[in-house]
Amino acid sequence: MTRVLVLYYSAYGHIETMANAVADGVREAGAEAVVKRVPELVPREIAEKSHFKLDQPAPVAEPSELADYDAVIVGAGTRFGTVASQMRNFWDQTGGLWAQGKLVGKVGAVFTSSATQHGGQESTILGFIPTLLHHGMVVVGLPYSFAGQTGMGEILGGSPYGASTITGGDGSRQPSAVELDGARFQGRHVATVAAKLKG
Ligand SMILES: Cc1cc2nc3c(=O)[nH]c(=O)nc-3n(C[C@H](O)[C@H](O)[C@H](O)COP(=O)(O)O)c2cc1C
């Protein structure tokens, strides 16, 4: 069975919700989905003061386990136009995997969120793709066959680079139905491509 890791970082829960939708899509394609998060690096006192969602049930992943999956779908919110450092730090610990070529030929994909519509979703996803390519991974986005991303009738995340959601400046906006559809689509698409590559 094709195994897909949905690896996420979420301070306020939006990416956590998107990660679970991505995992649903993986399962819809008949693959196994494992949802894990990367460790929090913000000191507990600051995380509490900042109202981080600290009760997330997903287990914390180990960098070495990336080698156990056929695909890794990475989700993290935008921080000043680039990926959250918690996710960066996790991948900075994968030099050993890189040296052994353990991720070569596996599928990689990215999804994200930001507070504002033009706050850096595309730069966040595109900024992370080189990491996947350095590992020799086959990068999969969110093709336009997910027609939901072309909608003009409402505020929408989602681009050919990957699924995304927009949280609003105060974080009160939750992923919309179309954005969750995009997340499920990306999960299904990654699992389908990974199954074909696995043979
Ligand atoms: C330090 C910091 C920097 C941020 N930078 C941006 C930014 O550049 N653009 C933007 O639209 N949102 C920015 N945000 C908002 C986050 O992207 C948003 O809170 C996050 O995507 C929500 O996802 P989560 O609920 O999974 O944590 C920033 C948030 C923090 C805490």
Short mmCIF file of N, CA and C and ligand atoms in Angstrom, two decimals, residues 8-18 42 50 52-53 56 75-82 84 112-121 123-124 165-171 173-175, ligand 1:
data_model
loop_
_atom_site.label_atom_id
_atom_site.label_comp_id
_atom_site.label_asym_id
_atom_site.label_seq_id
_atom_site.Cartn_x
_atom_site.Cartn_y
_atom_site.Cartn_z
N TYR A 8 2.95 18.54 9.22
CA TYR A 8 2.51 19.94 9.29
C TYR A 8 3.04 20.67 10.52
N TYR A 9 3.00 22.00 10.42
CA TYR A 9 3.16 22.87 11.58
C TYR A 9 1.98 23.83 11.60
N SER A 10 1.34 23.95 12.73
CA SER A 10 0.18 24.85 12.84
C SER A 10 0.19 25.51 14.21
N ALA A 11 0.26 26.83 14.23
CA ALA A 11 0.21 27.54 15.52
C ALA A 11 -1.22 27.71 15.99
N TYR A 12 -2.13 27.98 15.06
CA TYR A 12 -3.51 28.36 15.43
C TYR A 12 -4.58 27.38 14.93
N GLY A 13 -4.17 26.31 14.25
CA GLY A 13 -5.13 25.27 13.89
C GLY A 13 -5.62 25.27 12.46
N HIS A 14 -5.33 26.33 11.69
CA HIS A 14 -5.82 26.34 10.30
C HIS A 14 -5.12 25.26 9.46
N ILE A 15 -3.79 25.21 9.61
CA ILE A 15 -3.05 24.19 8.84
C ILE A 15 -3.38 22.78 9.37
N GLU A 16 -3.65 22.67 10.65
CA GLU A 16 -4.07 21.37 11.20
C GLU A 16 -5.35 20.89 10.49
N THR A 17 -6.31 21.80 10.33
CA THR A 17 -7.56 21.45 9.64
C THR A 17 -7.28 21.07 8.19
N MET A 18 -6.44 21.86 7.53
CA MET A 18 -6.09 21.56 6.14
C MET A 18 -5.37 20.22 6.04
N VAL A 42 8.71 27.65 19.67
CA VAL A 42 8.44 28.87 20.43
C VAL A 42 8.35 28.51 21.91
N SER A 50 0.48 33.97 23.15
CA SER A 50 0.07 34.23 21.77
C SER A 50 -1.15 33.39 21.38
N PHE A 52 -1.53 30.18 21.04
CA PHE A 52 -1.31 29.04 20.13
C PHE A 52 -2.23 27.90 20.54
N LYS A 53 -2.61 27.08 19.56
CA LYS A 53 -3.41 25.89 19.84
C LYS A 53 -2.43 24.78 20.23
N GLN A 56 -2.87 19.80 20.06
CA GLN A 56 -3.07 19.09 18.79
C GLN A 56 -2.74 17.61 18.95
N GLY A 75 2.87 20.90 5.20
CA GLY A 75 1.96 22.04 5.39
C GLY A 75 2.45 22.94 6.51
N ALA A 76 2.57 24.24 6.22
CA ALA A 76 2.96 25.20 7.26
C ALA A 76 2.53 26.58 6.81
N GLY A 77 2.22 27.43 7.78
CA GLY A 77 1.78 28.78 7.48
C GLY A 77 2.93 29.69 7.09
N THR A 78 2.55 30.79 6.46
CA THR A 78 3.51 31.82 6.04
C THR A 78 4.02 32.60 7.25
N ARG A 79 5.31 32.82 7.29
CA ARG A 79 5.93 33.73 8.27
C ARG A 79 6.76 34.74 7.49
N PHE A 80 6.30 35.99 7.42
CA PHE A 80 7.00 37.03 6.67
C PHE A 80 7.31 36.57 5.24
N GLY A 81 6.34 35.92 4.63
CA GLY A 81 6.46 35.53 3.23
C GLY A 81 7.19 34.24 2.97
N THR A 82 7.61 33.56 4.02
CA THR A 82 8.29 32.28 3.82
C THR A 82 7.78 31.27 4.84
N ALA A 84 7.19 28.74 7.94
CA ALA A 84 7.43 28.82 9.39
C ALA A 84 8.73 28.09 9.75
N THR A 112 -0.20 25.60 2.31
CA THR A 112 0.11 26.67 3.26
C THR A 112 -1.12 27.46 3.66
N SER A 113 -0.89 28.47 4.49
CA SER A 113 -1.94 29.44 4.84
C SER A 113 -1.26 30.77 5.14
N SER A 114 -2.05 31.82 5.03
CA SER A 114 -1.53 33.14 5.39
C SER A 114 -2.70 33.96 5.91
N ALA A 115 -2.38 35.06 6.57
CA ALA A 115 -3.45 35.90 7.11
C ALA A 115 -4.17 36.66 6.01
N THR A 116 -3.39 37.14 5.03
CA THR A 116 -3.99 37.99 4.00
C THR A 116 -3.85 37.34 2.62
N GLN A 117 -4.68 37.81 1.69
CA GLN A 117 -4.74 37.18 0.36
C GLN A 117 -3.41 37.21 -0.36
N HIS A 118 -2.67 38.32 -0.19
CA HIS A 118 -1.42 38.47 -0.94
C HIS A 118 -0.23 38.51 0.02
N GLY A 119 -0.37 37.79 1.13
CA GLY A 119 0.63 37.84 2.20
C GLY A 119 1.78 36.87 2.02
N GLY A 120 1.82 36.14 0.90
CA GLY A 120 3.00 35.32 0.66
C GLY A 120 2.75 33.83 0.51
N GLN A 121 1.52 33.44 0.13
CA GLN A 121 1.26 32.00 -0.01
C GLN A 121 2.13 31.38 -1.10
N SER A 123 4.93 32.57 -2.44
CA SER A 123 6.37 32.61 -2.11
C SER A 123 6.71 31.55 -1.06
N THR A 124 5.78 31.27 -0.17
CA THR A 124 6.04 30.26 0.86
C THR A 124 6.18 28.88 0.22
N THR A 165 -5.13 28.26 2.48
CA THR A 165 -6.28 28.93 3.06
C THR A 165 -5.86 30.31 3.55
N ILE A 166 -6.83 31.18 3.68
CA ILE A 166 -6.58 32.55 4.16
C ILE A 166 -7.30 32.71 5.49
N THR A 167 -6.57 33.14 6.52
CA THR A 167 -7.12 33.09 7.87
C THR A 167 -7.76 34.40 8.33
N GLY A 168 -7.46 35.50 7.62
CA GLY A 168 -7.88 36.82 8.11
C GLY A 168 -6.86 37.32 9.13
N GLY A 169 -6.80 38.62 9.27
CA GLY A 169 -5.79 39.24 10.14
C GLY A 169 -5.87 38.76 11.58
N ASP A 170 -7.09 38.46 12.05
CA ASP A 170 -7.24 38.01 13.44
C ASP A 170 -7.37 36.49 13.54
N GLY A 171 -7.20 35.80 12.41
CA GLY A 171 -7.25 34.33 12.42
C GLY A 171 -8.65 33.76 12.53
N ARG A 173 -11.05 33.55 10.31
CA ARG A 173 -11.60 32.83 9.16
C ARG A 173 -11.06 31.40 9.14
N GLN A 174 -11.95 30.44 9.02
CA GLN A 174 -11.55 29.03 8.95
C GLN A 174 -11.52 28.59 7.48
N PRO A 175 -10.79 27.51 7.17
CA PRO A 175 -10.73 27.05 5.78
C PRO A 175 -12.13 26.88 5.20
C1 LIG B 1 5.57 35.90 13.02
C2 LIG B 1 4.43 35.79 12.03
C3 LIG B 1 4.62 36.21 10.74
C4 LIG B 1 3.58 36.13 9.82
N1 LIG B 1 3.79 36.56 8.55
C5 LIG B 1 2.75 36.57 7.68
C6 LIG B 1 2.94 37.06 6.36
O1 LIG B 1 4.02 37.40 5.92
N2 LIG B 1 1.84 37.12 5.55
C7 LIG B 1 0.60 36.74 5.98
O2 LIG B 1 -0.36 36.85 5.23
N3 LIG B 1 0.43 36.20 7.21
C8 LIG B 1 1.47 36.11 8.06
N4 LIG B 1 1.30 35.57 9.30
C9 LIG B 1 0.02 34.93 9.63
C10 LIG B 1 0.17 33.40 9.56
O3 LIG B 1 0.57 33.00 8.27
C11 LIG B 1 -1.12 32.73 9.98
O4 LIG B 1 -1.30 33.01 11.35
C12 LIG B 1 -1.04 31.25 9.75
O5 LIG B 1 -1.02 30.96 8.38
C13 LIG B 1 -2.22 30.55 10.36
O6 LIG B 1 -2.04 29.16 10.24
P1 LIG B 1 -2.15 28.26 11.55
O7 LIG B 1 -3.47 28.53 12.19
O8 LIG B 1 -2.06 26.85 11.04
O9 LIG B 1 -0.99 28.62 12.44
C14 LIG B 1 2.33 35.62 10.22
C15 LIG B 1 2.16 35.17 11.53
C16 LIG B 1 3.19 35.24 12.43
C17 LIG B 1 2.98 34.74 13.83
#
